[in-house]
PDB file of C-alpha atoms in Angstrom:
ATOM      1  CA  UNK A   1     -20.597  60.078 -12.939  1.00  0.00           C
ATOM      2  CA  UNK A   2     -17.689  58.740 -11.139  1.00  0.00           C
ATOM      3  CA  UNK A   3     -16.317  60.431  -8.106  1.00  0.00           C
ATOM      4  CA  UNK A   4     -12.322  59.734  -8.129  1.00  0.00           C
ATOM      5  CA  UNK A   5     -11.972  61.893  -4.899  1.00  0.00           C
ATOM      6  CA  UNK A   6     -14.252  64.688  -2.889  1.00  0.00           C
ATOM      7  CA  UNK A   7     -11.753  67.047  -1.021  1.00  0.00           C
ATOM      8  CA  UNK A   8     -12.564  69.714   1.451  1.00  0.00           C
ATOM      9  CA  UNK A   9     -10.367  72.704   0.967  1.00  0.00           C
ATOM     10  CA  UNK A  10     -11.722  75.990   1.327  1.00  0.00           C
ATOM     11  CA  UNK A  11      -8.754  77.431  -0.560  1.00  0.00           C
ATOM     12  CA  UNK A  12     -10.703  75.807  -3.589  1.00  0.00           C
ATOM     13  CA  UNK A  13      -8.520  75.923  -6.451  1.00  0.00           C
ATOM     14  CA  UNK A  14      -5.141  76.555  -5.029  1.00  0.00           C
ATOM     15  CA  UNK A  15      -1.863  76.409  -6.802  1.00  0.00           C
ATOM     16  CA  UNK A  16       0.615  73.480  -6.699  1.00  0.00           C
ATOM     17  CA  UNK A  17      -1.743  71.319  -4.260  1.00  0.00           C
ATOM     18  CA  UNK A  18      -4.466  71.085  -6.592  1.00  0.00           C
ATOM     19  CA  UNK A  19      -2.071  70.221  -9.203  1.00  0.00           C
ATOM     20  CA  UNK A  20      -0.893  67.432  -7.358  1.00  0.00           C
ATOM     21  CA  UNK A  21      -4.221  65.947  -6.783  1.00  0.00           C
ATOM     22  CA  UNK A  22      -5.137  66.109 -10.129  1.00  0.00           C
ATOM     23  CA  UNK A  23      -2.386  64.262 -11.186  1.00  0.00           C
ATOM     24  CA  UNK A  24      -2.328  61.741  -8.154  1.00  0.00           C
ATOM     25  CA  UNK A  25      -6.163  61.118  -8.628  1.00  0.00           C
ATOM     26  CA  UNK A  26      -6.741  61.858 -12.517  1.00  0.00           C
ATOM     27  CA  UNK A  27     -10.570  62.694 -13.735  1.00  0.00           C
ATOM     28  CA  UNK A  28     -11.726  64.114 -16.309  1.00  0.00           C
ATOM     29  CA  UNK A  29     -13.442  67.207 -14.537  1.00  0.00           C
ATOM     30  CA  UNK A  30     -12.982  69.395 -12.000  1.00  0.00           C
ATOM     31  CA  UNK A  31     -16.136  70.456 -10.134  1.00  0.00           C
ATOM     32  CA  UNK A  32     -16.137  72.916  -7.615  1.00  0.00           C
ATOM     33  CA  UNK A  33     -19.052  72.565  -5.373  1.00  0.00           C
ATOM     34  CA  UNK A  34     -20.118  75.879  -3.195  1.00  0.00           C
ATOM     35  CA  UNK A  35     -23.523  77.612  -2.627  1.00  0.00           C
ATOM     36  CA  UNK A  36     -21.342  80.913  -2.199  1.00  0.00           C
ATOM     37  CA  UNK A  37     -19.028  81.001  -5.596  1.00  0.00           C
ATOM     38  CA  UNK A  38     -21.875  79.412  -7.693  1.00  0.00           C
ATOM     39  CA  UNK A  39     -23.783  82.536  -6.656  1.00  0.00           C
ATOM     40  CA  UNK A  40     -21.142  85.124  -6.648  1.00  0.00           C
ATOM     41  CA  UNK A  41     -20.274  86.117 -10.537  1.00  0.00           C
ATOM     42  CA  UNK A  42     -16.947  87.512  -9.757  1.00  0.00           C
ATOM     43  CA  UNK A  43     -15.678  84.709  -7.331  1.00  0.00           C
ATOM     44  CA  UNK A  44     -16.618  82.087 -10.090  1.00  0.00           C
ATOM     45  CA  UNK A  45     -14.943  83.741 -13.041  1.00  0.00           C
ATOM     46  CA  UNK A  46     -11.897  84.160 -10.766  1.00  0.00           C
ATOM     47  CA  UNK A  47     -11.948  80.629  -9.602  1.00  0.00           C
ATOM     48  CA  UNK A  48     -12.122  79.311 -12.983  1.00  0.00           C
ATOM     49  CA  UNK A  49      -9.470  81.499 -14.266  1.00  0.00           C
ATOM     50  CA  UNK A  50      -6.959  79.967 -11.660  1.00  0.00           C
ATOM     51  CA  UNK A  51      -8.597  76.023 -13.089  1.00  0.00           C
ATOM     52  CA  UNK A  52      -5.373  74.021 -14.235  1.00  0.00           C
ATOM     53  CA  UNK A  53      -5.459  73.999 -18.039  1.00  0.00           C
ATOM     54  CA  UNK A  54      -5.873  70.539 -18.943  1.00  0.00           C
ATOM     55  CA  UNK A  55      -9.058  69.741 -16.921  1.00  0.00           C
ATOM     56  CA  UNK A  56     -12.702  70.693 -17.584  1.00  0.00           C
ATOM     57  CA  UNK A  57     -13.863  72.676 -14.869  1.00  0.00           C
ATOM     58  CA  UNK A  58     -17.094  74.130 -13.351  1.00  0.00           C
ATOM     59  CA  UNK A  59     -18.616  75.817 -10.254  1.00  0.00           C
ATOM     60  CA  UNK A  60     -22.138  74.677  -9.171  1.00  0.00           C
ATOM     61  CA  UNK A  61     -24.339  74.881  -6.107  1.00  0.00           C
ATOM     62  CA  UNK A  62     -24.522  71.358  -4.016  1.00  0.00           C
ATOM     63  CA  UNK A  63     -28.340  71.595  -5.907  1.00  0.00           C
ATOM     64  CA  UNK A  64     -27.001  71.716  -9.556  1.00  0.00           C
ATOM     65  CA  UNK A  65     -24.462  69.170  -8.192  1.00  0.00           C
ATOM     66  CA  UNK A  66     -27.238  66.623  -7.148  1.00  0.00           C
ATOM     67  CA  UNK A  67     -29.388  67.142 -10.501  1.00  0.00           C
ATOM     68  CA  UNK A  68     -26.023  66.735 -12.672  1.00  0.00           C
ATOM     69  CA  UNK A  69     -24.694  63.864 -10.522  1.00  0.00           C
ATOM     70  CA  UNK A  70     -27.889  61.802 -11.949  1.00  0.00           C
ATOM     71  CA  UNK A  71     -27.733  63.190 -15.845  1.00  0.00           C
ATOM     72  CA  UNK A  72     -27.274  60.107 -17.776  1.00  0.00           C
ATOM     73  CA  UNK A  73     -24.887  62.099 -20.074  1.00  0.00           C
ATOM     74  CA  UNK A  74     -22.310  61.704 -17.234  1.00  0.00           C
ATOM     75  CA  UNK A  75     -22.874  57.949 -16.642  1.00  0.00           C
ATOM     76  CA  UNK A  76     -18.952  57.641 -17.456  1.00  0.00           C
ATOM     77  CA  UNK A  77     -17.553  60.845 -16.673  1.00  0.00           C
ATOM     78  CA  UNK A  78     -14.733  60.696 -13.863  1.00  0.00           C
ATOM     79  CA  UNK A  79     -14.740  63.950 -11.742  1.00  0.00           C
ATOM     80  CA  UNK A  80     -13.090  65.163  -8.728  1.00  0.00           C
ATOM     81  CA  UNK A  81     -15.408  67.305  -6.055  1.00  0.00           C
ATOM     82  CA  UNK A  82     -13.780  69.952  -4.502  1.00  0.00           C
ATOM     83  CA  UNK A  83     -15.914  72.066  -1.335  1.00  0.00           C
ATOM     84  CA  UNK A  84     -15.251  74.638   0.474  1.00  0.00           C
ATOM     85  CA  UNK A  85     -17.348  73.072   3.742  1.00  0.00           C
ATOM     86  CA  UNK A  86     -18.594  69.906   5.385  1.00  0.00           C
ATOM     87  CA  UNK A  87     -22.470  70.740   5.100  1.00  0.00           C
ATOM     88  CA  UNK A  88     -22.207  71.039   1.429  1.00  0.00           C
ATOM     89  CA  UNK A  89     -20.681  67.302   1.113  1.00  0.00           C
ATOM     90  CA  UNK A  90     -23.386  66.354   3.573  1.00  0.00           C
ATOM     91  CA  UNK A  91     -26.160  67.509   1.512  1.00  0.00           C
ATOM     92  CA  UNK A  92     -25.083  65.996  -1.409  1.00  0.00           C
ATOM     93  CA  UNK A  93     -24.974  62.561   0.028  1.00  0.00           C
ATOM     94  CA  UNK A  94     -28.276  63.396   1.753  1.00  0.00           C
ATOM     95  CA  UNK A  95     -29.435  63.768  -2.075  1.00  0.00           C
ATOM     96  CA  UNK A  96     -28.029  60.046  -2.424  1.00  0.00           C
ATOM     97  CA  UNK A  97     -24.810  60.641  -3.929  1.00  0.00           C
ATOM     98  CA  UNK A  98     -22.557  57.632  -3.216  1.00  0.00           C
ATOM     99  CA  UNK A  99     -19.748  59.426  -1.355  1.00  0.00           C
ATOM    100  CA  UNK A 100     -18.014  57.195   0.795  1.00  0.00           C
ATOM    101  CA  UNK A 101     -14.602  58.938   1.584  1.00  0.00           C
ATOM    102  CA  UNK A 102     -13.951  62.742   1.966  1.00  0.00           C
ATOM    103  CA  UNK A 103     -10.305  64.028   2.227  1.00  0.00           C
ATOM    104  CA  UNK A 104      -9.981  66.764   4.470  1.00  0.00           C
ATOM    105  CA  UNK A 105      -7.623  69.511   3.226  1.00  0.00           C
ATOM    106  CA  UNK A 106      -7.912  72.873   4.262  1.00  0.00           C
ATOM    107  CA  UNK A 107     -10.335  75.065   6.559  1.00  0.00           C
ATOM    108  CA  UNK A 108      -9.034  78.207   7.424  1.00  0.00           C
ATOM    109  CA  UNK A 109      -8.699  79.598  11.055  1.00  0.00           C
ATOM    110  CA  UNK A 110     -10.832  82.510  12.054  1.00  0.00           C
ATOM    111  CA  UNK A 111     -11.777  83.570  15.579  1.00  0.00           C
ATOM    112  CA  UNK A 112     -14.753  81.349  17.232  1.00  0.00           C
ATOM    113  CA  UNK A 113     -13.292  78.311  14.914  1.00  0.00           C
ATOM    114  CA  UNK A 114     -11.610  75.488  16.527  1.00  0.00           C
ATOM    115  CA  UNK A 115      -8.489  74.810  15.671  1.00  0.00           C
ATOM    116  CA  UNK A 116      -7.508  71.444  14.845  1.00  0.00           C
ATOM    117  CA  UNK A 117      -4.580  71.270  13.204  1.00  0.00           C
ATOM    118  CA  UNK A 118      -2.060  73.835  11.221  1.00  0.00           C
ATOM    119  CA  UNK A 119      -4.435  73.738   8.117  1.00  0.00           C
ATOM    120  CA  UNK A 120      -7.797  72.719   9.486  1.00  0.00           C
ATOM    121  CA  UNK A 121      -9.874  74.940  12.016  1.00  0.00           C
ATOM    122  CA  UNK A 122     -13.713  74.049  12.189  1.00  0.00           C
ATOM    123  CA  UNK A 123     -16.999  76.019  13.136  1.00  0.00           C
ATOM    124  CA  UNK A 124     -19.555  74.610  15.482  1.00  0.00           C
ATOM    125  CA  UNK A 125     -21.658  73.817  12.359  1.00  0.00           C
ATOM    126  CA  UNK A 126     -18.959  72.152  10.601  1.00  0.00           C
ATOM    127  CA  UNK A 127     -18.492  69.873  13.788  1.00  0.00           C
ATOM    128  CA  UNK A 128     -22.245  68.795  13.498  1.00  0.00           C
ATOM    129  CA  UNK A 129     -21.957  68.036   9.593  1.00  0.00           C
ATOM    130  CA  UNK A 130     -18.507  65.769  10.171  1.00  0.00           C
ATOM    131  CA  UNK A 131     -20.512  64.095  13.256  1.00  0.00           C
ATOM    132  CA  UNK A 132     -23.525  63.523  10.890  1.00  0.00           C
ATOM    133  CA  UNK A 133     -21.049  62.160   8.417  1.00  0.00           C
ATOM    134  CA  UNK A 134     -19.298  59.850  10.807  1.00  0.00           C
ATOM    135  CA  UNK A 135     -22.366  58.607  11.837  1.00  0.00           C
ATOM    136  CA  UNK A 136     -23.311  57.917   8.063  1.00  0.00           C
ATOM    137  CA  UNK A 137     -20.704  55.578   8.176  1.00  0.00           C
ATOM    138  CA  UNK A 138     -18.341  58.255   5.582  1.00  0.00           C
ATOM    139  CA  UNK A 139     -14.552  57.707   6.007  1.00  0.00           C
ATOM    140  CA  UNK A 140     -12.919  60.976   6.967  1.00  0.00           C
ATOM    141  CA  UNK A 141      -9.252  61.546   6.320  1.00  0.00           C
ATOM    142  CA  UNK A 142      -6.730  64.317   6.848  1.00  0.00           C
ATOM    143  CA  UNK A 143      -4.199  64.782   4.298  1.00  0.00           C
ATOM    144  CA  UNK A 144      -2.798  67.794   2.618  1.00  0.00           C
ATOM    145  CA  UNK A 145      -0.867  66.213  -0.098  1.00  0.00           C
ATOM    146  CA  UNK A 146      -1.453  63.006  -1.711  1.00  0.00           C
ATOM    147  CA  UNK A 147       2.286  62.217  -0.746  1.00  0.00           C
ATOM    148  CA  UNK A 148       1.210  62.808   3.043  1.00  0.00           C
ATOM    149  CA  UNK A 149       0.481  60.247   5.922  1.00  0.00           C
ATOM    150  CA  UNK A 150      -3.203  59.981   6.021  1.00  0.00           C
ATOM    151  CA  UNK A 151      -4.713  60.819   9.523  1.00  0.00           C
ATOM    152  CA  UNK A 152      -8.050  59.853  10.893  1.00  0.00           C
ATOM    153  CA  UNK A 153     -10.265  63.260  11.120  1.00  0.00           C
ATOM    154  CA  UNK A 154     -12.709  62.085  13.295  1.00  0.00           C
ATOM    155  CA  UNK A 155     -10.208  60.863  15.995  1.00  0.00           C
ATOM    156  CA  UNK A 156      -8.536  64.430  15.869  1.00  0.00           C
ATOM    157  CA  UNK A 157     -11.579  66.122  16.219  1.00  0.00           C
ATOM    158  CA  UNK A 158     -13.063  64.077  18.973  1.00  0.00           C
ATOM    159  CA  UNK A 159      -9.469  64.802  20.555  1.00  0.00           C
ATOM    160  CA  UNK A 160      -9.534  68.667  20.287  1.00  0.00           C
ATOM    161  CA  UNK A 161     -13.063  68.663  21.956  1.00  0.00           C
TER     162      UNK A 161
ATOM    163  CA  UNK B   1      17.338  61.376  -8.528  1.00  0.00           C
ATOM    164  CA  UNK B   2      18.868  64.464 -10.238  1.00  0.00           C
ATOM    165  CA  UNK B   3      20.430  66.783  -7.574  1.00  0.00           C
ATOM    166  CA  UNK B   4      19.533  70.617  -7.656  1.00  0.00           C
ATOM    167  CA  UNK B   5      21.442  73.461  -6.501  1.00  0.00           C
ATOM    168  CA  UNK B   6      19.567  77.302  -6.641  1.00  0.00           C
ATOM    169  CA  UNK B   7      22.176  80.180  -6.233  1.00  0.00           C
ATOM    170  CA  UNK B   8      22.139  83.927  -6.656  1.00  0.00           C
ATOM    171  CA  UNK B   9      22.756  87.087  -5.356  1.00  0.00           C
ATOM    172  CA  UNK B  10      22.530  88.031  -1.953  1.00  0.00           C
ATOM    173  CA  UNK B  11      20.201  85.384   0.154  1.00  0.00           C
ATOM    174  CA  UNK B  12      18.054  85.155  -2.939  1.00  0.00           C
ATOM    175  CA  UNK B  13      18.366  81.665  -3.453  1.00  0.00           C
ATOM    176  CA  UNK B  14      17.735  80.485   0.336  1.00  0.00           C
ATOM    177  CA  UNK B  15      14.349  82.368   0.173  1.00  0.00           C
ATOM    178  CA  UNK B  16      13.497  80.706  -2.869  1.00  0.00           C
ATOM    179  CA  UNK B  17      14.291  77.178  -1.444  1.00  0.00           C
ATOM    180  CA  UNK B  18      12.109  77.967   1.877  1.00  0.00           C
ATOM    181  CA  UNK B  19       9.416  79.214  -0.292  1.00  0.00           C
ATOM    182  CA  UNK B  20       9.759  76.254  -2.156  1.00  0.00           C
ATOM    183  CA  UNK B  21       9.815  73.786   0.725  1.00  0.00           C
ATOM    184  CA  UNK B  22       6.883  75.552   2.175  1.00  0.00           C
ATOM    185  CA  UNK B  23       4.748  74.923  -1.136  1.00  0.00           C
ATOM    186  CA  UNK B  24       6.217  70.951  -1.713  1.00  0.00           C
ATOM    187  CA  UNK B  25       7.412  69.636   1.358  1.00  0.00           C
ATOM    188  CA  UNK B  26       8.668  66.239   1.219  1.00  0.00           C
ATOM    189  CA  UNK B  27      11.969  64.575   0.329  1.00  0.00           C
ATOM    190  CA  UNK B  28      13.750  66.479  -1.702  1.00  0.00           C
ATOM    191  CA  UNK B  29      17.505  66.745  -3.043  1.00  0.00           C
ATOM    192  CA  UNK B  30      18.091  70.594  -3.048  1.00  0.00           C
ATOM    193  CA  UNK B  31      19.992  73.166  -1.926  1.00  0.00           C
ATOM    194  CA  UNK B  32      20.548  77.017  -1.735  1.00  0.00           C
ATOM    195  CA  UNK B  33      23.811  78.817  -2.126  1.00  0.00           C
ATOM    196  CA  UNK B  34      24.377  82.029  -0.842  1.00  0.00           C
ATOM    197  CA  UNK B  35      26.388  84.742  -2.179  1.00  0.00           C
ATOM    198  CA  UNK B  36      27.478  87.355   0.344  1.00  0.00           C
ATOM    199  CA  UNK B  37      28.464  90.932  -0.590  1.00  0.00           C
ATOM    200  CA  UNK B  38      32.166  90.432   0.236  1.00  0.00           C
ATOM    201  CA  UNK B  39      32.557  86.917  -2.024  1.00  0.00           C
ATOM    202  CA  UNK B  40      33.963  86.547  -5.194  1.00  0.00           C
ATOM    203  CA  UNK B  41      33.547  83.752  -7.705  1.00  0.00           C
ATOM    204  CA  UNK B  42      36.027  81.691  -5.909  1.00  0.00           C
ATOM    205  CA  UNK B  43      34.149  81.845  -2.950  1.00  0.00           C
ATOM    206  CA  UNK B  44      31.247  80.577  -4.857  1.00  0.00           C
ATOM    207  CA  UNK B  45      32.789  77.440  -6.141  1.00  0.00           C
ATOM    208  CA  UNK B  46      33.968  76.274  -2.844  1.00  0.00           C
ATOM    209  CA  UNK B  47      30.289  76.514  -2.000  1.00  0.00           C
ATOM    210  CA  UNK B  48      29.370  74.419  -4.827  1.00  0.00           C
ATOM    211  CA  UNK B  49      32.053  71.884  -4.311  1.00  0.00           C
ATOM    212  CA  UNK B  50      31.306  71.340  -0.189  1.00  0.00           C
ATOM    213  CA  UNK B  51      27.724  70.278  -2.164  1.00  0.00           C
ATOM    214  CA  UNK B  52      28.915  68.123  -5.191  1.00  0.00           C
ATOM    215  CA  UNK B  53      31.736  66.426  -2.976  1.00  0.00           C
ATOM    216  CA  UNK B  54      28.639  65.057  -1.001  1.00  0.00           C
ATOM    217  CA  UNK B  55      27.258  63.300  -3.931  1.00  0.00           C
ATOM    218  CA  UNK B  56      27.922  60.092  -5.330  1.00  0.00           C
ATOM    219  CA  UNK B  57      30.095  60.400  -8.996  1.00  0.00           C
ATOM    220  CA  UNK B  58      28.252  60.912 -11.468  1.00  0.00           C
ATOM    221  CA  UNK B  59      25.157  61.890  -9.924  1.00  0.00           C
ATOM    222  CA  UNK B  60      23.324  64.333 -12.545  1.00  0.00           C
ATOM    223  CA  UNK B  61      23.481  67.849 -11.141  1.00  0.00           C
ATOM    224  CA  UNK B  62      21.095  70.781 -12.688  1.00  0.00           C
ATOM    225  CA  UNK B  63      22.036  74.252 -11.272  1.00  0.00           C
ATOM    226  CA  UNK B  64      19.259  77.009 -11.154  1.00  0.00           C
ATOM    227  CA  UNK B  65      21.170  80.524 -11.151  1.00  0.00           C
ATOM    228  CA  UNK B  66      19.453  83.708 -10.846  1.00  0.00           C
ATOM    229  CA  UNK B  67      21.249  85.961 -13.792  1.00  0.00           C
ATOM    230  CA  UNK B  68      23.248  84.986 -17.124  1.00  0.00           C
ATOM    231  CA  UNK B  69      26.876  86.149 -16.252  1.00  0.00           C
ATOM    232  CA  UNK B  70      26.540  86.919 -12.867  1.00  0.00           C
ATOM    233  CA  UNK B  71      29.003  85.667 -10.423  1.00  0.00           C
ATOM    234  CA  UNK B  72      27.236  82.721  -9.155  1.00  0.00           C
ATOM    235  CA  UNK B  73      26.790  81.524 -12.872  1.00  0.00           C
ATOM    236  CA  UNK B  74      30.446  82.275 -13.801  1.00  0.00           C
ATOM    237  CA  UNK B  75      31.518  79.949 -10.997  1.00  0.00           C
ATOM    238  CA  UNK B  76      29.011  77.361 -11.961  1.00  0.00           C
ATOM    239  CA  UNK B  77      30.170  76.955 -15.388  1.00  0.00           C
ATOM    240  CA  UNK B  78      33.282  76.052 -14.595  1.00  0.00           C
ATOM    241  CA  UNK B  79      32.450  73.482 -12.707  1.00  0.00           C
ATOM    242  CA  UNK B  80      30.019  72.412 -15.648  1.00  0.00           C
ATOM    243  CA  UNK B  81      32.170  72.630 -18.346  1.00  0.00           C
ATOM    244  CA  UNK B  82      32.559  69.506 -20.364  1.00  0.00           C
ATOM    245  CA  UNK B  83      30.549  67.790 -17.672  1.00  0.00           C
ATOM    246  CA  UNK B  84      27.918  66.181 -19.482  1.00  0.00           C
ATOM    247  CA  UNK B  85      26.145  65.113 -16.029  1.00  0.00           C
ATOM    248  CA  UNK B  86      26.174  68.988 -14.977  1.00  0.00           C
ATOM    249  CA  UNK B  87      23.648  71.714 -16.810  1.00  0.00           C
ATOM    250  CA  UNK B  88      23.199  75.529 -15.775  1.00  0.00           C
ATOM    251  CA  UNK B  89      20.388  77.256 -16.232  1.00  0.00           C
ATOM    252  CA  UNK B  90      19.761  80.674 -15.500  1.00  0.00           C
ATOM    253  CA  UNK B  91      16.603  82.926 -15.054  1.00  0.00           C
ATOM    254  CA  UNK B  92      14.817  80.736 -11.855  1.00  0.00           C
ATOM    255  CA  UNK B  93      11.664  81.339 -10.659  1.00  0.00           C
ATOM    256  CA  UNK B  94       9.523  79.890  -8.505  1.00  0.00           C
ATOM    257  CA  UNK B  95       7.101  78.288 -10.732  1.00  0.00           C
ATOM    258  CA  UNK B  96      10.469  77.008 -12.300  1.00  0.00           C
ATOM    259  CA  UNK B  97      11.932  75.548  -9.225  1.00  0.00           C
ATOM    260  CA  UNK B  98       8.832  73.460  -8.218  1.00  0.00           C
ATOM    261  CA  UNK B  99       8.425  72.040 -11.990  1.00  0.00           C
ATOM    262  CA  UNK B 100      12.012  70.924 -11.479  1.00  0.00           C
ATOM    263  CA  UNK B 101      11.140  69.518  -8.084  1.00  0.00           C
ATOM    264  CA  UNK B 102       8.463  67.580  -9.551  1.00  0.00           C
ATOM    265  CA  UNK B 103      10.646  66.041 -11.993  1.00  0.00           C
ATOM    266  CA  UNK B 104      13.636  65.599 -10.534  1.00  0.00           C
ATOM    267  CA  UNK B 105      12.715  61.811  -8.786  1.00  0.00           C
ATOM    268  CA  UNK B 106      12.084  60.361 -12.699  1.00  0.00           C
ATOM    269  CA  UNK B 107      14.763  57.626 -12.742  1.00  0.00           C
ATOM    270  CA  UNK B 108      14.442  58.049 -16.338  1.00  0.00           C
ATOM    271  CA  UNK B 109      15.037  61.358 -17.164  1.00  0.00           C
ATOM    272  CA  UNK B 110      18.454  63.268 -17.661  1.00  0.00           C
ATOM    273  CA  UNK B 111      19.405  66.510 -16.681  1.00  0.00           C
ATOM    274  CA  UNK B 112      19.661  67.556 -20.097  1.00  0.00           C
ATOM    275  CA  UNK B 113      16.036  67.107 -21.080  1.00  0.00           C
ATOM    276  CA  UNK B 114      14.874  68.389 -17.537  1.00  0.00           C
ATOM    277  CA  UNK B 115      16.864  71.459 -18.582  1.00  0.00           C
ATOM    278  CA  UNK B 116      15.447  71.956 -22.020  1.00  0.00           C
ATOM    279  CA  UNK B 117      11.781  71.413 -20.368  1.00  0.00           C
ATOM    280  CA  UNK B 118      12.195  73.794 -17.972  1.00  0.00           C
ATOM    281  CA  UNK B 119      13.183  76.339 -20.452  1.00  0.00           C
ATOM    282  CA  UNK B 120       9.824  76.117 -22.352  1.00  0.00           C
ATOM    283  CA  UNK B 121       7.761  76.242 -19.053  1.00  0.00           C
ATOM    284  CA  UNK B 122       9.165  78.919 -17.731  1.00  0.00           C
ATOM    285  CA  UNK B 123       7.389  80.791 -20.698  1.00  0.00           C
ATOM    286  CA  UNK B 124       4.298  79.773 -19.312  1.00  0.00           C
ATOM    287  CA  UNK B 125       5.121  80.579 -16.002  1.00  0.00           C
ATOM    288  CA  UNK B 126       4.357  84.385 -16.515  1.00  0.00           C
ATOM    289  CA  UNK B 127       0.363  85.143 -16.670  1.00  0.00           C
ATOM    290  CA  UNK B 128      -1.177  88.377 -16.627  1.00  0.00           C
ATOM    291  CA  UNK B 129      -4.370  88.573 -14.646  1.00  0.00           C
ATOM    292  CA  UNK B 130      -6.432  90.983 -16.773  1.00  0.00           C
ATOM    293  CA  UNK B 131      -5.540  88.099 -19.560  1.00  0.00           C
ATOM    294  CA  UNK B 132      -6.375  85.158 -17.727  1.00  0.00           C
ATOM    295  CA  UNK B 133      -9.880  86.664 -17.134  1.00  0.00           C
ATOM    296  CA  UNK B 134     -10.113  87.528 -20.520  1.00  0.00           C
ATOM    297  CA  UNK B 135      -9.199  84.136 -21.652  1.00  0.00           C
ATOM    298  CA  UNK B 136     -11.486  82.075 -19.290  1.00  0.00           C
ATOM    299  CA  UNK B 137     -14.393  84.393 -20.324  1.00  0.00           C
ATOM    300  CA  UNK B 138     -13.917  83.461 -24.179  1.00  0.00           C
ATOM    301  CA  UNK B 139     -13.582  80.085 -23.066  1.00  0.00           C
ATOM    302  CA  UNK B 140     -16.916  79.914 -21.256  1.00  0.00           C
ATOM    303  CA  UNK B 141     -18.620  81.876 -24.092  1.00  0.00           C
ATOM    304  CA  UNK B 142     -17.294  79.293 -26.751  1.00  0.00           C
ATOM    305  CA  UNK B 143     -17.071  76.356 -25.137  1.00  0.00           C
ATOM    306  CA  UNK B 144     -20.643  75.357 -23.779  1.00  0.00           C
ATOM    307  CA  UNK B 145     -19.911  71.919 -23.515  1.00  0.00           C
ATOM    308  CA  UNK B 146     -18.024  72.404 -20.699  1.00  0.00           C
ATOM    309  CA  UNK B 147     -20.793  73.762 -18.290  1.00  0.00           C
ATOM    310  CA  UNK B 148     -22.462  70.851 -16.680  1.00  0.00           C
ATOM    311  CA  UNK B 149     -26.088  70.593 -17.144  1.00  0.00           C
TER     312      UNK B 149
END
């Protein structure tokens, strides 16, 4: 499987935003990787019901994603991966999936979260995962839309701590 | 780049343009025309001319109007009649405006073609939730190859 882009956005499939990423990084499949949603039949069907019409969409757990990635059947398949949190990207990378760059799009604000930018807030667990990704040499970019300027996510994270 | 003018009764156009910018952002050629209670067709035409006068002659212009036959429409068609570079479309909604914005900078696209595309597209912008869920469930049952293994 060839990953066109890996994006973190906890709104997952979210209207025009996702449509634009799919246009900018064309792929045959859109895969939502989330333990939480894959195990919740209601959220799974609702997520699939808002998927763009022109792309095959699936919702899988990180564990299943790791198996699928190595299935020779998908050798030539291109896919966009959509995550809700960095720890699940880390899980894939630790399973040997070659993700070199992560686009950080949206992580909603909540009390007890560290507010980084208008669109991104992180928990302590997220920070640990991001630091680990950074240590592994994964490039982390903050960008809401493909047409926006790229920002170095780790720099912003370090400046706010 | 095709200039887009959204116009309608009250402040609907302002609200729609604000919403579109919230979702779309970026560099847009987009203006909202407000139509207040006491105003009439002549006022609307004046508002339109303020926008049109700032455009280079011959610029393609698309009016997106709320209601067919209302004053914002009746004023716009007086400016559009006989002008191949101006088109007027009614029944504007937010998905339609976003679609128009995503296409306005395509240099190969003429305003008439954009209007035709939007007319077809507008049908697709109406969705009923329970139908969408049903469609998704049917698709999942009938197209097992969509499921990753």
